[in-house]
Structure formats: C-alpha cells, structure tokens
PDB file of C-alpha atoms in Angstrom:
ATOM      1  CA  TRP A   1       0.000   0.000   0.000  1.00 40.00           C
ATOM      2  CA  LEU A   2       2.972   2.311   0.578  1.00 46.00           C
ATOM      3  CA  ALA A   3       3.860   2.443  -3.109  1.00 43.00           C
ATOM      4  CA  MET A   4       0.232   3.174  -3.966  1.00 42.00           C
ATOM      5  CA  ALA A   5       0.034   5.881  -1.297  1.00 43.00           C
ATOM      6  CA  ALA A   6       3.237   7.541  -2.476  1.00 48.00           C
ATOM      7  CA  ALA A   7       2.031   7.473  -6.068  1.00 46.00           C
ATOM      8  CA  GLY A   8      -1.203   9.213  -5.055  1.00 60.00           C
ATOM      9  CA  GLY A   9       0.627  12.005  -3.222  1.00 76.00           C
ATOM     10  CA  VAL A  10      -0.090  10.504   0.205  1.00 89.00           C
ATOM     11  CA  THR A  11       2.988  10.177   2.399  1.00 91.00           C
ATOM     12  CA  SER A  12       3.368   7.799   5.315  1.00 91.00           C
ATOM     13  CA  GLU A  13       3.971  10.815   7.573  1.00 92.00           C
ATOM     14  CA  ALA A  14       0.650  12.325   6.492  1.00 92.00           C
ATOM     15  CA  LEU A  15      -1.103   8.994   7.087  1.00 93.00           C
ATOM     16  CA  GLU A  16       0.362   8.652  10.584  1.00 92.00           C
ATOM     17  CA  SER A  17      -0.466  12.271  11.451  1.00 92.00           C
ATOM     18  CA  PHE A  18      -4.030  11.919  10.129  1.00 93.00           C
ATOM     19  CA  ILE A  19      -4.578   8.727  12.141  1.00 92.00           C
ATOM     20  CA  GLY A  20      -3.058  10.312  15.258  1.00 91.00           C
ATOM     21  CA  VAL A  21      -5.293  13.364  15.059  1.00 90.00           C
ATOM     22  CA  THR A  22      -8.543  11.685  13.999  1.00 91.00           C
ATOM     23  CA  GLY A  23      -8.331   8.131  15.321  1.00 91.00           C
ATOM     24  CA  ALA A  24      -9.426   6.953  11.871  1.00 92.00           C
ATOM     25  CA  SER A  25      -8.407   3.651  10.320  1.00 94.00           C
ATOM     26  CA  ARG A  26      -5.541   3.511   7.817  1.00 95.00           C
ATOM     27  CA  ASP A  27      -8.071   2.942   5.005  1.00 94.00           C
ATOM     28  CA  GLU A  28     -10.101   5.996   6.042  1.00 93.00           C
ATOM     29  CA  ALA A  29      -6.946   8.087   6.339  1.00 94.00           C
ATOM     30  CA  THR A  30      -5.851   7.026   2.870  1.00 94.00           C
ATOM     31  CA  ARG A  31      -9.271   7.873   1.370  1.00 93.00           C
ATOM     32  CA  TYR A  32      -9.414  11.331   2.939  1.00 93.00           C
ATOM     33  CA  LEU A  33      -5.814  12.149   2.010  1.00 94.00           C
ATOM     34  CA  GLU A  34      -6.347  10.978  -1.568  1.00 93.00           C
ATOM     35  CA  MET A  35      -9.534  13.074  -1.712  1.00 91.00           C
ATOM     36  CA  THR A  36      -7.505  16.169  -0.809  1.00 91.00           C
ATOM     37  CA  ASN A  37      -4.426  15.353  -2.925  1.00 91.00           C
ATOM     38  CA  GLY A  38      -2.327  14.612   0.160  1.00 91.00           C
ATOM     39  CA  GLU A  39      -3.120  17.903   1.909  1.00 90.00           C
ATOM     40  CA  LEU A  40      -3.143  16.911   5.599  1.00 91.00           C
ATOM     41  CA  ASP A  41      -4.917  20.021   6.904  1.00 90.00           C
ATOM     42  CA  ALA A  42      -7.699  19.760   4.334  1.00 91.00           C
ATOM     43  CA  ALA A  43      -8.073  16.007   4.901  1.00 92.00           C
ATOM     44  CA  VAL A  44      -8.407  16.409   8.677  1.00 91.00           C
ATOM     45  CA  ALA A  45     -10.857  19.284   8.284  1.00 90.00           C
ATOM     46  CA  THR A  46     -12.936  17.279   5.805  1.00 90.00           C
ATOM     47  CA  PHE A  47     -12.920  14.270   8.143  1.00 90.00           C
ATOM     48  CA  PHE A  48     -14.242  16.279  11.105  1.00 87.00           C
ATOM     49  CA  GLU A  49     -16.718  18.143   8.935  1.00 84.00           C
ATOM     50  CA  ALA A  50     -18.034  14.802   7.645  1.00 81.00           C
ATOM     51  CA  GLU A  51     -18.273  13.499  11.224  1.00 75.00           C
ATOM     52  CA  ASP A  52     -20.356  16.547  12.201  1.00 68.00           C
ATOM     53  CA  VAL A  53     -22.908  16.037   9.433  1.00 57.00           C
ATOM     54  CA  ASP A  54     -22.587  12.253   9.013  1.00 56.00           C
ATOM     55  CA  MET A  55     -21.162  12.358   5.494  1.00 55.00           C
ATOM     56  CA  GLU A  56     -19.175   9.836   3.530  1.00 59.00           C
ATOM     57  CA  PRO A  57     -15.765  10.434   1.920  1.00 58.00           C
ATOM     58  CA  GLY A  58     -16.275  11.875  -1.522  1.00 59.00           C
ATOM     59  CA  ASP A  59     -19.249  14.063  -0.575  1.00 57.00           C
ATOM     60  CA  ASP A  60     -18.359  17.593  -1.652  1.00 58.00           C
ATOM     61  CA  VAL A  61     -18.836  20.072   1.200  1.00 55.00           C
ATOM     62  CA  PRO A  62     -16.258  22.756   1.906  1.00 57.00           C
ATOM     63  CA  PRO A  63     -15.002  22.828   5.504  1.00 56.00           C
ATOM     64  CA  SER A  64     -15.810  25.813   7.691  1.00 61.00           C
ATOM     65  CA  ALA A  65     -13.018  28.249   8.552  1.00 61.00           C
ATOM     66  CA  ALA A  66     -13.185  27.250  12.233  1.00 63.00           C
ATOM     67  CA  ALA A  67     -12.890  23.556  11.365  1.00 66.00           C
ATOM     68  CA  VAL A  68      -9.913  24.227   9.116  1.00 68.00           C
ATOM     69  CA  ALA A  69      -8.174  26.294  11.797  1.00 69.00           C
ATOM     70  CA  ALA A  70      -8.778  23.650  14.477  1.00 73.00           C
ATOM     71  CA  ALA A  71      -7.663  20.849  12.179  1.00 75.00           C
ATOM     72  CA  ALA A  72      -4.546  22.751  11.120  1.00 76.00           C
ATOM     73  CA  ALA A  73      -3.572  23.294  14.760  1.00 76.00           C
ATOM     74  CA  ALA A  74      -4.171  19.633  15.582  1.00 79.00           C
ATOM     75  CA  ALA A  75      -2.263  18.466  12.516  1.00 78.00           C
ATOM     76  CA  ALA A  76       0.663  20.758  13.322  1.00 78.00           C
ATOM     77  CA  ALA A  77       0.791  19.439  16.881  1.00 78.00           C
ATOM     78  CA  ALA A  78       0.685  15.846  15.642  1.00 78.00           C
ATOM     79  CA  ALA A  79       3.406  16.503  13.079  1.00 77.00           C
ATOM     80  CA  ALA A  80       5.612  18.156  15.721  1.00 77.00           C
ATOM     81  CA  ALA A  81       5.109  15.235  18.098  1.00 76.00           C
ATOM     82  CA  TYR A  82       5.945  12.795  15.307  1.00 72.00           C
ATOM     83  CA  ALA A  83       9.090  14.718  14.352  1.00 72.00           C
ATOM     84  CA  CYS A  84      10.154  14.876  17.989  1.00 72.00           C
ATOM     85  CA  SER A  85       9.671  11.136  18.432  1.00 71.00           C
ATOM     86  CA  MET A  86      11.677  10.456  15.266  1.00 67.00           C
ATOM     87  CA  GLY A  87      14.534  12.582  16.621  1.00 66.00           C
ATOM     88  CA  ARG A  88      14.641  10.548  19.821  1.00 58.00           C
ATOM     89  CA  ARG A  89      14.654   7.252  17.926  1.00 53.00           C
ATOM     90  CA  ARG A  90      17.468   8.407  15.659  1.00 53.00           C
ATOM     91  CA  GLY A  91      19.682   9.584  18.497  1.00 52.00           C
ATOM     92  CA  GLY A  92      18.348  13.115  18.894  1.00 50.00           C
ATOM     93  CA  GLY A  93      19.700  16.188  17.248  1.00 51.00           C
ATOM     94  CA  GLY A  94      16.622  17.334  15.359  1.00 51.00           C
ATOM     95  CA  GLY A  95      18.372  18.332  12.130  1.00 51.00           C
ATOM     96  CA  GLY A  96      20.461  21.343  13.197  1.00 51.00           C
ATOM     97  CA  PRO A  97      24.123  21.793  12.250  1.00 54.00           C
ATOM     98  CA  SER A  98      25.296  19.657  15.158  1.00 52.00           C
ATOM     99  CA  GLY A  99      22.403  17.171  15.122  1.00 52.00           C
ATOM    100  CA  GLY A 100      20.323  15.447  12.546  1.00 51.00           C
ATOM    101  CA  TRP A 101      19.827  11.957  11.233  1.00 53.00           C
ATOM    102  CA  ARG A 102      22.383   9.397  12.219  1.00 48.00           C
TER     103      ARG A 102
END
C-alpha cells in the first residue's frame, strides 16, 4: 500500500499524522488524504466536517473556517510530536548543524 500511497501524493507521515489526530483507520486516512491530494490540513478538516454532518468520503462540502483552523492546529501538533519522536529514535539532534539523522 505504501507504493500506492506515495504514487497518489499521500505520504506515510501524512497517514500517521491523520490517524493520530482523527483516530481513523488507515483505510479511512488514505481515502481522505487521496480526496484532498495529500493535503493533511484539508483532509483532517474534511474528516471532522463529515463526522459533524454524518457524510461519507467523496461528498463535496467545503469545511468551515473554524474547522480548518482547528484541524490545522491539531495536525501541526501531531506533526511536531511525530518529528520529535523520530529525533529521539534516531539519536536526537533534530536536524540542526550539530544534530540530525544518524
């Protein structure tokens, strides 16, 4: 599925962040991210908007500004937590001149 996800513009980082923020299944995450061309913020906003009005992926309703802002904040927090955890697993450093991937 990874090759298919990468081909559709959906990265594994976006999938993990989407699942972390929404609690959705990997299949749901993939559908929402594909629907939004891999745009994490838009996918999360669409997911929560669909949850509010009991929609299915593929239904075309633009997210509200408040939902987008909340989803963007949640996605940013999830991405930061993911990046931080990756830094710890790789030996720390975080990518600066003295740190980074080992």
